[in-house]
PDB file of C-alpha atoms in Angstrom:
ATOM      1  CA  MET X   1       0.000   0.000   0.000  1.00 41.00           C
ATOM      2  CA  TYR X   2       2.906   2.349   0.756  1.00 38.00           C
ATOM      3  CA  TRP X   3       4.352   1.790  -2.730  1.00 41.00           C
ATOM      4  CA  ARG X   4       0.952   2.425  -4.319  1.00 39.00           C
ATOM      5  CA  ALA X   5       0.482   5.645  -2.400  1.00 41.00           C
ATOM      6  CA  MET X   6       3.934   6.847  -3.417  1.00 41.00           C
ATOM      7  CA  HIS X   7       3.273   5.802  -7.024  1.00 45.00           C
ATOM      8  CA  VAL X   8       0.039   7.806  -7.218  1.00 40.00           C
ATOM      9  CA  THR X   9       1.678  10.940  -5.857  1.00 42.00           C
ATOM     10  CA  HIS X  10       3.808  11.122  -8.992  1.00 45.00           C
ATOM     11  CA  ARG X  11       0.676  11.486 -11.150  1.00 44.00           C
ATOM     12  CA  THR X  12      -1.558  14.465 -11.627  1.00 46.00           C
ATOM     13  CA  THR X  13      -5.323  14.502 -11.950  1.00 48.00           C
ATOM     14  CA  SER X  14      -7.170  16.498 -14.587  1.00 49.00           C
ATOM     15  CA  ARG X  15     -10.401  18.393 -13.911  1.00 51.00           C
ATOM     16  CA  SER X  16     -12.332  15.494 -15.394  1.00 51.00           C
ATOM     17  CA  GLY X  17     -10.886  13.257 -12.710  1.00 53.00           C
ATOM     18  CA  ARG X  18      -8.737  11.175 -15.072  1.00 53.00           C
ATOM     19  CA  ILE X  19      -5.238  10.221 -14.055  1.00 50.00           C
ATOM     20  CA  ARG X  20      -2.749  12.013 -16.274  1.00 54.00           C
ATOM     21  CA  GLN X  21       0.832  10.905 -16.876  1.00 51.00           C
ATOM     22  CA  PRO X  22       3.508  13.371 -15.690  1.00 53.00           C
ATOM     23  CA  ALA X  23       5.253  15.647 -18.160  1.00 53.00           C
ATOM     24  CA  HIS X  24       8.504  13.648 -18.158  1.00 55.00           C
ATOM     25  CA  HIS X  25       6.570  10.594 -19.401  1.00 61.00           C
ATOM     26  CA  ASP X  26       5.213  12.586 -22.357  1.00 72.00           C
ATOM     27  CA  ALA X  27       8.720  13.850 -23.105  1.00 76.00           C
ATOM     28  CA  ALA X  28      10.116  10.311 -23.075  1.00 75.00           C
ATOM     29  CA  ARG X  29       7.365   9.149 -25.424  1.00 81.00           C
ATOM     30  CA  ALA X  30       8.071  12.016 -27.799  1.00 85.00           C
ATOM     31  CA  ASP X  31      11.758  11.096 -27.719  1.00 84.00           C
ATOM     32  CA  LEU X  32      10.934   7.496 -28.726  1.00 87.00           C
ATOM     33  CA  LEU X  33       8.757   8.696 -31.577  1.00 88.00           C
ATOM     34  CA  ARG X  34      11.587  10.921 -32.810  1.00 91.00           C
ATOM     35  CA  CYS X  35      13.850   7.860 -32.906  1.00 88.00           C
ATOM     36  CA  CYS X  36      11.308   5.988 -35.011  1.00 88.00           C
ATOM     37  CA  ALA X  37      10.883   8.989 -37.294  1.00 92.00           C
ATOM     38  CA  ARG X  38      14.638   9.029 -37.808  1.00 92.00           C
ATOM     39  CA  LEU X  39      14.507   5.414 -38.992  1.00 93.00           C
ATOM     40  CA  ARG X  40      11.573   6.121 -41.312  1.00 92.00           C
ATOM     41  CA  ALA X  41      13.459   8.975 -42.950  1.00 92.00           C
ATOM     42  CA  LEU X  42      16.438   6.800 -43.931  1.00 92.00           C
ATOM     43  CA  GLY X  43      15.021   5.258 -47.088  1.00 86.00           C
ATOM     44  CA  PRO X  44      16.631   2.220 -48.770  1.00 90.00           C
ATOM     45  CA  GLY X  45      20.145   1.243 -47.741  1.00 91.00           C
ATOM     46  CA  LEU X  46      22.182   0.017 -44.790  1.00 93.00           C
ATOM     47  CA  TYR X  47      22.881   2.387 -41.871  1.00 95.00           C
ATOM     48  CA  PRO X  48      24.614   0.434 -39.060  1.00 95.00           C
ATOM     49  CA  GLU X  49      25.748   3.519 -37.147  1.00 96.00           C
ATOM     50  CA  VAL X  50      22.212   4.921 -37.065  1.00 95.00           C
ATOM     51  CA  TYR X  51      20.782   1.581 -35.930  1.00 96.00           C
ATOM     52  CA  GLN X  52      23.272   1.436 -33.076  1.00 96.00           C
ATOM     53  CA  GLU X  53      22.606   5.016 -31.993  1.00 95.00           C
ATOM     54  CA  VAL X  54      18.844   4.572 -32.051  1.00 95.00           C
ATOM     55  CA  ALA X  55      19.089   1.219 -30.256  1.00 95.00           C
ATOM     56  CA  GLU X  56      21.168   2.741 -27.457  1.00 94.00           C
ATOM     57  CA  HIS X  57      18.575   5.471 -27.089  1.00 91.00           C
ATOM     58  CA  LEU X  58      15.636   3.069 -27.041  1.00 93.00           C
ATOM     59  CA  CYS X  59      17.347   0.810 -24.499  1.00 92.00           C
ATOM     60  CA  ARG X  60      16.737   3.545 -21.897  1.00 90.00           C
ATOM     61  CA  THR X  61      13.057   2.565 -22.015  1.00 90.00           C
ATOM     62  CA  PRO X  62      13.323  -0.842 -23.705  1.00 92.00           C
ATOM     63  CA  SER X  63       9.750  -2.027 -23.273  1.00 92.00           C
ATOM     64  CA  GLU X  64       8.210   0.936 -25.079  1.00 93.00           C
ATOM     65  CA  GLY X  65      11.067   1.149 -27.558  1.00 94.00           C
ATOM     66  CA  VAL X  66      10.749  -2.488 -28.629  1.00 95.00           C
ATOM     67  CA  SER X  67       6.973  -2.152 -28.876  1.00 94.00           C
ATOM     68  CA  LEU X  68       7.297   0.781 -31.284  1.00 94.00           C
ATOM     69  CA  LEU X  69       9.859  -1.051 -33.411  1.00 95.00           C
ATOM     70  CA  ILE X  70       7.654  -4.154 -33.596  1.00 96.00           C
ATOM     71  CA  GLY X  71       4.791  -2.018 -34.882  1.00 94.00           C
ATOM     72  CA  MET X  72       7.062  -0.426 -37.485  1.00 93.00           C
ATOM     73  CA  ALA X  73       8.434  -3.804 -38.576  1.00 94.00           C
ATOM     74  CA  LEU X  74       4.953  -5.269 -39.079  1.00 93.00           C
ATOM     75  CA  GLU X  75       3.832  -2.381 -41.275  1.00 89.00           C
ATOM     76  CA  ALA X  76       5.410  -4.214 -44.210  1.00 79.00           C
ATOM     77  CA  ILE X  77       2.907  -7.064 -44.209  1.00 78.00           C
ATOM     78  CA  SER X  78      -0.485  -5.345 -43.939  1.00 60.00           C
ATOM     79  CA  PRO X  79      -0.650  -3.719 -47.398  1.00 52.00           C
ATOM     80  CA  ALA X  80       1.911  -6.020 -49.031  1.00 45.00           C
ATOM     81  CA  GLU X  81      -0.447  -7.875 -51.384  1.00 46.00           C
ATOM     82  CA  ALA X  82      -1.731  -4.746 -53.062  1.00 44.00           C
ATOM     83  CA  HIS X  83       1.795  -3.514 -53.761  1.00 44.00           C
ATOM     84  CA  ALA X  84       2.887  -6.928 -54.989  1.00 46.00           C
ATOM     85  CA  ARG X  85       0.019  -6.978 -57.474  1.00 41.00           C
ATOM     86  CA  ALA X  86       0.990  -3.500 -58.636  1.00 44.00           C
ATOM     87  CA  GLY X  87       4.555  -4.682 -59.281  1.00 46.00           C
ATOM     88  CA  VAL X  88       6.180  -2.094 -57.002  1.00 46.00           C
ATOM     89  CA  ARG X  89       8.053  -2.399 -53.746  1.00 51.00           C
ATOM     90  CA  ASN X  90       5.998  -1.960 -50.594  1.00 56.00           C
ATOM     91  CA  PRO X  91       6.819   1.602 -49.405  1.00 60.00           C
ATOM     92  CA  HIS X  92       6.838   0.387 -45.797  1.00 72.00           C
ATOM     93  CA  ALA X  93       9.514  -2.230 -46.487  1.00 86.00           C
ATOM     94  CA  SER X  94      12.526   0.026 -45.902  1.00 91.00           C
ATOM     95  CA  ALA X  95      11.215   1.304 -42.566  1.00 92.00           C
ATOM     96  CA  SER X  96      10.389  -2.262 -41.516  1.00 94.00           C
ATOM     97  CA  LEU X  97      13.873  -3.399 -42.456  1.00 95.00           C
ATOM     98  CA  HIS X  98      15.461  -0.585 -40.432  1.00 96.00           C
ATOM     99  CA  ALA X  99      13.257  -1.473 -37.461  1.00 96.00           C
ATOM    100  CA  VAL X 100      14.350  -5.124 -37.562  1.00 97.00           C
ATOM    101  CA  ARG X 101      18.028  -4.189 -37.797  1.00 97.00           C
ATOM    102  CA  THR X 102      17.644  -1.821 -34.865  1.00 97.00           C
ATOM    103  CA  LEU X 103      16.005  -4.589 -32.828  1.00 97.00           C
ATOM    104  CA  GLU X 104      19.067  -6.734 -33.539  1.00 97.00           C
ATOM    105  CA  CYS X 105      21.237  -3.991 -32.033  1.00 96.00           C
ATOM    106  CA  MET X 106      19.084  -4.010 -28.885  1.00 96.00           C
ATOM    107  CA  GLY X 107      20.158  -7.589 -28.135  1.00 95.00           C
ATOM    108  CA  ASP X 108      18.417  -9.275 -25.207  1.00 95.00           C
ATOM    109  CA  HIS X 109      16.108  -6.275 -24.787  1.00 96.00           C
ATOM    110  CA  ALA X 110      14.439  -7.306 -28.064  1.00 97.00           C
ATOM    111  CA  ARG X 111      13.395 -10.800 -26.953  1.00 97.00           C
ATOM    112  CA  SER X 112       9.770  -9.729 -26.717  1.00 97.00           C
ATOM    113  CA  ALA X 113       9.849  -9.279 -30.516  1.00 97.00           C
ATOM    114  CA  ILE X 114      10.536 -12.981 -31.166  1.00 98.00           C
ATOM    115  CA  GLU X 115       6.880 -14.029 -31.423  1.00 97.00           C
ATOM    116  CA  PRO X 116       5.420 -10.912 -33.113  1.00 97.00           C
ATOM    117  CA  LEU X 117       7.976 -10.958 -35.950  1.00 97.00           C
ATOM    118  CA  LEU X 118       7.319 -14.573 -37.001  1.00 97.00           C
ATOM    119  CA  PRO X 119       4.941 -13.533 -39.849  1.00 95.00           C
ATOM    120  CA  LEU X 120       7.851 -11.676 -41.476  1.00 95.00           C
ATOM    121  CA  LEU X 121       9.482 -15.024 -42.281  1.00 95.00           C
ATOM    122  CA  ASP X 122       7.124 -14.938 -45.263  1.00 92.00           C
ATOM    123  CA  ALA X 123       7.314 -11.212 -46.018  1.00 89.00           C
ATOM    124  CA  ASP X 124       6.813 -10.280 -49.676  1.00 86.00           C
ATOM    125  CA  ASP X 125       9.865  -8.020 -49.678  1.00 88.00           C
ATOM    126  CA  ASP X 126      12.949 -10.132 -50.434  1.00 89.00           C
ATOM    127  CA  GLU X 127      15.403  -8.021 -48.434  1.00 92.00           C
ATOM    128  CA  LEU X 128      13.184  -7.967 -45.370  1.00 92.00           C
ATOM    129  CA  ARG X 129      12.505 -11.700 -45.592  1.00 92.00           C
ATOM    130  CA  GLU X 130      16.254 -12.407 -45.806  1.00 93.00           C
ATOM    131  CA  GLN X 131      16.904 -10.207 -42.754  1.00 96.00           C
ATOM    132  CA  ILE X 132      14.520 -11.984 -40.387  1.00 97.00           C
ATOM    133  CA  PRO X 133      16.698 -15.116 -39.947  1.00 97.00           C
ATOM    134  CA  VAL X 134      19.550 -12.769 -39.009  1.00 97.00           C
ATOM    135  CA  PHE X 135      17.351 -11.253 -36.297  1.00 98.00           C
ATOM    136  CA  TYR X 136      16.562 -14.699 -34.910  1.00 98.00           C
ATOM    137  CA  GLY X 137      20.233 -15.600 -35.157  1.00 97.00           C
ATOM    138  CA  VAL X 138      21.036 -12.642 -32.910  1.00 97.00           C
ATOM    139  CA  MET X 139      18.291 -13.638 -30.468  1.00 98.00           C
ATOM    140  CA  GLY X 140      19.802 -17.133 -30.206  1.00 97.00           C
ATOM    141  CA  ARG X 141      18.478 -19.850 -27.923  1.00 97.00           C
ATOM    142  CA  PRO X 142      15.372 -17.918 -26.692  1.00 98.00           C
ATOM    143  CA  ALA X 143      14.015 -18.012 -30.261  1.00 98.00           C
ATOM    144  CA  VAL X 144      14.466 -21.762 -30.823  1.00 98.00           C
ATOM    145  CA  ALA X 145      11.179 -22.913 -29.266  1.00 98.00           C
ATOM    146  CA  SER X 146       9.053 -20.466 -31.284  1.00 98.00           C
ATOM    147  CA  LEU X 147      10.750 -21.351 -34.555  1.00 98.00           C
ATOM    148  CA  ALA X 148      10.547 -25.090 -33.855  1.00 98.00           C
ATOM    149  CA  ARG X 149       6.814 -24.734 -33.208  1.00 98.00           C
ATOM    150  CA  VAL X 150       6.289 -23.033 -36.568  1.00 98.00           C
ATOM    151  CA  LEU X 151       8.384 -25.639 -38.361  1.00 98.00           C
ATOM    152  CA  ARG X 152       6.352 -28.518 -36.902  1.00 97.00           C
ATOM    153  CA  ASP X 153       2.955 -26.944 -37.575  1.00 97.00           C
ATOM    154  CA  SER X 154       1.700 -28.371 -40.873  1.00 95.00           C
ATOM    155  CA  THR X 155      -1.185 -25.882 -40.905  1.00 95.00           C
ATOM    156  CA  GLN X 156       1.223 -22.981 -41.320  1.00 95.00           C
ATOM    157  CA  ASN X 157       2.184 -21.435 -44.649  1.00 93.00           C
ATOM    158  CA  GLU X 158       4.976 -23.512 -46.248  1.00 95.00           C
ATOM    159  CA  PHE X 159       7.162 -20.458 -46.819  1.00 95.00           C
ATOM    160  CA  LEU X 160       6.795 -19.510 -43.164  1.00 96.00           C
ATOM    161  CA  ARG X 161       7.913 -23.008 -42.169  1.00 97.00           C
ATOM    162  CA  GLY X 162      10.810 -22.878 -44.605  1.00 97.00           C
ATOM    163  CA  GLY X 163      11.872 -19.556 -43.121  1.00 97.00           C
ATOM    164  CA  ALA X 164      11.739 -21.084 -39.653  1.00 98.00           C
ATOM    165  CA  ALA X 165      14.120 -23.856 -40.781  1.00 98.00           C
ATOM    166  CA  GLY X 166      16.536 -21.295 -42.200  1.00 97.00           C
ATOM    167  CA  SER X 167      16.343 -19.221 -39.022  1.00 98.00           C
ATOM    168  CA  LEU X 168      17.160 -22.249 -36.876  1.00 98.00           C
ATOM    169  CA  ALA X 169      20.238 -22.840 -39.037  1.00 97.00           C
ATOM    170  CA  GLU X 170      21.243 -19.204 -38.531  1.00 97.00           C
ATOM    171  CA  ILE X 171      21.008 -19.632 -34.758  1.00 98.00           C
ATOM    172  CA  ALA X 172      23.063 -22.827 -34.852  1.00 97.00           C
ATOM    173  CA  ASN X 173      25.820 -21.114 -36.825  1.00 97.00           C
ATOM    174  CA  ARG X 174      25.926 -18.064 -34.574  1.00 97.00           C
ATOM    175  CA  HIS X 175      25.580 -19.981 -31.319  1.00 97.00           C
ATOM    176  CA  PRO X 176      27.505 -23.278 -31.587  1.00 97.00           C
ATOM    177  CA  GLU X 177      26.208 -24.446 -28.207  1.00 97.00           C
ATOM    178  CA  THR X 178      22.737 -24.770 -29.784  1.00 98.00           C
ATOM    179  CA  ARG X 179      23.880 -26.737 -32.836  1.00 97.00           C
ATOM    180  CA  ASN X 180      23.189 -30.279 -31.619  1.00 97.00           C
ATOM    181  CA  SER X 181      19.709 -29.484 -30.347  1.00 98.00           C
ATOM    182  CA  ILE X 182      18.834 -27.594 -33.534  1.00 98.00           C
ATOM    183  CA  VAL X 183      20.107 -30.413 -35.769  1.00 98.00           C
ATOM    184  CA  ALA X 184      17.862 -32.762 -33.759  1.00 98.00           C
ATOM    185  CA  ILE X 185      14.873 -30.445 -34.322  1.00 98.00           C
ATOM    186  CA  LEU X 186      15.567 -30.293 -38.060  1.00 98.00           C
ATOM    187  CA  GLU X 187      16.003 -34.056 -38.324  1.00 98.00           C
ATOM    188  CA  GLU X 188      12.763 -34.604 -36.434  1.00 97.00           C
ATOM    189  CA  GLY X 189      11.006 -32.159 -38.745  1.00 97.00           C
ATOM    190  CA  LEU X 190      12.333 -33.915 -41.840  1.00 98.00           C
ATOM    191  CA  GLU X 191      11.297 -37.334 -40.559  1.00 97.00           C
ATOM    192  CA  ALA X 192       7.801 -36.059 -39.775  1.00 97.00           C
ATOM    193  CA  GLU X 193       7.288 -34.128 -43.028  1.00 97.00           C
ATOM    194  CA  ARG X 194       5.239 -36.435 -45.243  1.00 94.00           C
ATOM    195  CA  SER X 195       3.027 -34.100 -47.219  1.00 94.00           C
ATOM    196  CA  ASN X 196       5.014 -31.016 -48.221  1.00 96.00           C
ATOM    197  CA  PRO X 197       8.106 -31.603 -50.424  1.00 97.00           C
ATOM    198  CA  PHE X 198       8.966 -27.892 -50.341  1.00 97.00           C
ATOM    199  CA  VAL X 199       9.282 -27.837 -46.566  1.00 97.00           C
ATOM    200  CA  ALA X 200      11.324 -31.054 -46.619  1.00 97.00           C
ATOM    201  CA  ALA X 201      13.715 -29.442 -49.108  1.00 97.00           C
ATOM    202  CA  GLU X 202      14.030 -26.325 -46.968  1.00 97.00           C
ATOM    203  CA  ILE X 203      14.858 -28.452 -43.927  1.00 98.00           C
ATOM    204  CA  ILE X 204      17.558 -30.276 -45.895  1.00 97.00           C
ATOM    205  CA  CYS X 205      19.002 -26.930 -47.009  1.00 96.00           C
ATOM    206  CA  ALA X 206      19.072 -25.855 -43.342  1.00 97.00           C
ATOM    207  CA  LEU X 207      20.912 -29.072 -42.408  1.00 97.00           C
ATOM    208  CA  LEU X 208      23.441 -28.299 -45.136  1.00 96.00           C
ATOM    209  CA  ASP X 209      23.806 -24.747 -43.819  1.00 95.00           C
ATOM    210  CA  VAL X 210      24.933 -26.092 -40.440  1.00 96.00           C
ATOM    211  CA  GLY X 211      27.136 -28.772 -42.001  1.00 95.00           C
ATOM    212  CA  ALA X 212      25.137 -31.627 -40.433  1.00 96.00           C
ATOM    213  CA  ARG X 213      26.965 -34.523 -42.063  1.00 95.00           C
ATOM    214  CA  GLN X 214      25.578 -36.765 -39.312  1.00 96.00           C
ATOM    215  CA  SER X 215      22.123 -36.235 -40.827  1.00 97.00           C
ATOM    216  CA  LEU X 216      22.973 -37.984 -44.106  1.00 97.00           C
ATOM    217  CA  GLY X 217      20.933 -41.064 -43.174  1.00 96.00           C
ATOM    218  CA  VAL X 218      17.776 -39.063 -42.524  1.00 97.00           C
ATOM    219  CA  ILE X 219      18.320 -37.049 -45.699  1.00 98.00           C
ATOM    220  CA  ARG X 220      18.878 -40.139 -47.869  1.00 97.00           C
ATOM    221  CA  LYS X 221      15.697 -41.685 -46.495  1.00 97.00           C
ATOM    222  CA  ALA X 222      13.651 -38.583 -47.366  1.00 98.00           C
ATOM    223  CA  PHE X 223      14.918 -38.670 -50.958  1.00 97.00           C
ATOM    224  CA  ALA X 224      14.387 -42.441 -51.223  1.00 97.00           C
ATOM    225  CA  GLU X 225      10.770 -41.984 -50.152  1.00 97.00           C
ATOM    226  CA  ARG X 226      10.327 -39.142 -52.674  1.00 97.00           C
ATOM    227  CA  ARG X 227       9.363 -36.628 -50.039  1.00 97.00           C
ATOM    228  CA  VAL X 228      11.675 -33.827 -51.266  1.00 97.00           C
ATOM    229  CA  ASP X 229      11.156 -31.104 -53.870  1.00 96.00           C
ATOM    230  CA  GLU X 230      14.152 -31.855 -56.085  1.00 94.00           C
ATOM    231  CA  THR X 231      13.833 -28.579 -57.963  1.00 93.00           C
ATOM    232  CA  LEU X 232      15.277 -27.001 -54.803  1.00 93.00           C
ATOM    233  CA  VAL X 233      17.850 -29.598 -53.780  1.00 94.00           C
ATOM    234  CA  GLU X 234      18.877 -33.026 -55.047  1.00 94.00           C
ATOM    235  CA  MET X 235      20.639 -35.868 -53.275  1.00 95.00           C
ATOM    236  CA  ARG X 236      23.558 -35.272 -55.596  1.00 93.00           C
ATOM    237  CA  ASP X 237      23.800 -31.697 -54.271  1.00 93.00           C
ATOM    238  CA  VAL X 238      23.985 -33.066 -50.732  1.00 94.00           C
ATOM    239  CA  GLU X 239      26.693 -35.554 -51.661  1.00 94.00           C
ATOM    240  CA  GLU X 240      28.705 -32.893 -53.483  1.00 92.00           C
ATOM    241  CA  TYR X 241      28.336 -30.518 -50.550  1.00 92.00           C
ATOM    242  CA  PHE X 242      29.800 -33.073 -48.148  1.00 91.00           C
ATOM    243  CA  GLY X 243      32.537 -34.140 -50.577  1.00 91.00           C
ATOM    244  CA  LEU X 244      31.067 -37.583 -51.228  1.00 91.00           C
ATOM    245  CA  ARG X 245      30.755 -37.072 -54.986  1.00 87.00           C
ATOM    246  CA  GLU X 246      32.823 -35.317 -57.649  1.00 85.00           C
ATOM    247  CA  PRO X 247      31.270 -31.876 -58.318  1.00 81.00           C
ATOM    248  CA  ARG X 248      29.606 -31.281 -61.672  1.00 73.00           C
ATOM    249  CA  ILE X 249      31.043 -28.903 -64.274  1.00 62.00           C
ATOM    250  CA  ARG X 250      29.209 -25.587 -64.253  1.00 53.00           C
ATOM    251  CA  VAL X 251      28.642 -23.690 -67.492  1.00 47.00           C
ATOM    252  CA  GLY X 252      28.509 -19.904 -67.199  1.00 47.00           C
ATOM    253  CA  GLY X 253      29.174 -19.676 -63.462  1.00 45.00           C
ATOM    254  CA  THR X 254      28.769 -16.572 -61.298  1.00 43.00           C
ATOM    255  CA  ARG X 255      31.164 -14.148 -59.699  1.00 36.00           C
ATOM    256  CA  ALA X 256      31.047 -16.082 -56.424  1.00 39.00           C
ATOM    257  CA  VAL X 257      34.300 -16.935 -54.625  1.00 37.00           C
ATOM    258  CA  VAL X 258      34.838 -20.686 -54.892  1.00 38.00           C
ATOM    259  CA  LYS X 259      37.629 -23.151 -54.167  1.00 38.00           C
ATOM    260  CA  ASP X 260      40.020 -24.667 -56.676  1.00 36.00           C
ATOM    261  CA  PRO X 261      40.031 -28.372 -55.692  1.00 39.00           C
ATOM    262  CA  HIS X 262      43.444 -28.817 -57.331  1.00 38.00           C
ATOM    263  CA  ALA X 263      45.291 -25.836 -55.850  1.00 41.00           C
ATOM    264  CA  GLY X 264      43.242 -25.352 -52.683  1.00 45.00           C
ATOM    265  CA  ALA X 265      43.220 -21.580 -53.196  1.00 46.00           C
ATOM    266  CA  PRO X 266      40.165 -19.351 -53.731  1.00 44.00           C
ATOM    267  CA  VAL X 267      39.631 -18.478 -57.403  1.00 43.00           C
ATOM    268  CA  ASP X 268      37.074 -16.528 -59.355  1.00 46.00           C
ATOM    269  CA  ALA X 269      34.147 -18.633 -60.578  1.00 41.00           C
ATOM    270  CA  ALA X 270      34.398 -17.302 -64.139  1.00 43.00           C
ATOM    271  CA  GLN X 271      38.099 -18.184 -64.334  1.00 45.00           C
ATOM    272  CA  GLN X 272      37.326 -21.589 -62.890  1.00 41.00           C
ATOM    273  CA  THR X 273      34.770 -22.300 -65.623  1.00 38.00           C
ATOM    274  CA  GLU X 274      37.272 -21.258 -68.300  1.00 40.00           C
ATOM    275  CA  LYS X 275      39.851 -23.670 -66.854  1.00 40.00           C
ATOM    276  CA  GLY X 276      37.325 -26.505 -66.871  1.00 41.00           C
ATOM    277  CA  ILE X 277      37.646 -26.984 -63.105  1.00 39.00           C
ATOM    278  CA  PRO X 278      34.495 -28.245 -61.321  1.00 38.00           C
ATOM    279  CA  PHE X 279      32.478 -25.389 -59.830  1.00 34.00           C
ATOM    280  CA  VAL X 280      32.346 -25.884 -56.063  1.00 39.00           C
ATOM    281  CA  LYS X 281      30.295 -23.445 -54.006  1.00 38.00           C
ATOM    282  CA  GLY X 282      32.434 -21.792 -51.356  1.00 41.00           C
ATOM    283  CA  HIS X 283      31.174 -20.996 -47.873  1.00 42.00           C
ATOM    284  CA  GLU X 284      31.532 -17.258 -48.579  1.00 44.00           C
ATOM    285  CA  VAL X 285      28.099 -17.338 -50.259  1.00 56.00           C
ATOM    286  CA  GLY X 286      25.445 -18.764 -47.933  1.00 55.00           C
ATOM    287  CA  ARG X 287      22.632 -20.852 -49.401  1.00 56.00           C
ATOM    288  CA  ASN X 288      20.079 -18.392 -48.010  1.00 56.00           C
ATOM    289  CA  ALA X 289      22.025 -15.312 -49.103  1.00 61.00           C
ATOM    290  CA  PRO X 290      21.021 -13.270 -52.178  1.00 64.00           C
ATOM    291  CA  CYS X 291      22.580 -14.808 -55.296  1.00 73.00           C
ATOM    292  CA  PRO X 292      25.688 -12.866 -56.399  1.00 70.00           C
ATOM    293  CA  CYS X 293      24.522 -13.026 -60.035  1.00 73.00           C
ATOM    294  CA  GLY X 294      22.054 -10.242 -59.222  1.00 66.00           C
ATOM    295  CA  SER X 295      18.847 -12.142 -59.953  1.00 63.00           C
ATOM    296  CA  GLY X 296      17.324 -11.209 -56.588  1.00 59.00           C
ATOM    297  CA  LYS X 297      16.691 -14.845 -55.729  1.00 61.00           C
ATOM    298  CA  LYS X 298      18.256 -16.875 -52.925  1.00 64.00           C
ATOM    299  CA  TYR X 299      21.586 -18.435 -53.932  1.00 63.00           C
ATOM    300  CA  LYS X 300      20.213 -21.948 -53.295  1.00 58.00           C
ATOM    301  CA  LYS X 301      17.282 -21.290 -55.652  1.00 60.00           C
ATOM    302  CA  CYS X 302      19.423 -19.784 -58.403  1.00 70.00           C
ATOM    303  CA  CYS X 303      23.096 -20.468 -59.187  1.00 72.00           C
ATOM    304  CA  GLY X 304      23.467 -22.594 -56.058  1.00 62.00           C
ATOM    305  CA  GLN X 305      21.212 -25.337 -57.386  1.00 58.00           C
TER     306      GLN X 305
END
């Protein structure tokens, strides 16, 4: 009761009898809104220094700051379909992207954004959709349960589930202590996936992303039972990735950095094609990263196939 009495004394009452927040609360709120306005004004591009500055400011009142950033991030999905049909980029996408990157800079303070941002795993905007796994990678272990739930839920959108698999791989790579448990989740998901070949393929790609050679048995079984969308990944790709099969010759190639299997030194992909050396994807280009050829697609769905 003493605390409550003291708490009430810091408020003022209007003539109508309503409790009114003190002036310093209004000033703090205005300060948070200015931070969000600064992010909105950035436009397309990458601004790491601004994200860090804004994050440090918002961390003074993290609960309200994270709440505002979540709202900004989710603006990208409400009108997305109309913009997609019109063939133009959603005007909210840049602000949403900046909000997500700022949340990453807030670290543990941003954990309350783990659940609300799940729909963005299937965002229409390519850049935003590619950024979300990075956010979950920064969040680490606290995000694993939410992502695993989405992955296991066959009623969810298949692209959402595929994004969850990729996000789990991102966590495993950033936080090695989670790798074994995440590989187990992915293996379990692959074993259980009987009706959606796309999701099975995405899970296999995630297992490749974490270098889960121990999962070869589970992967082989999924291919043998024809449960995998082989337009995304083939068993031969898996075997090549783990060095169990001689890589195929690539015609055309990209400007990705790859490895010369004869010299062991990094070479340019175009030079490698000219020399007739098998094209082997290097780890410098992640399977979920934008393809370096400039197509706008994921590497694994373009030149990484």
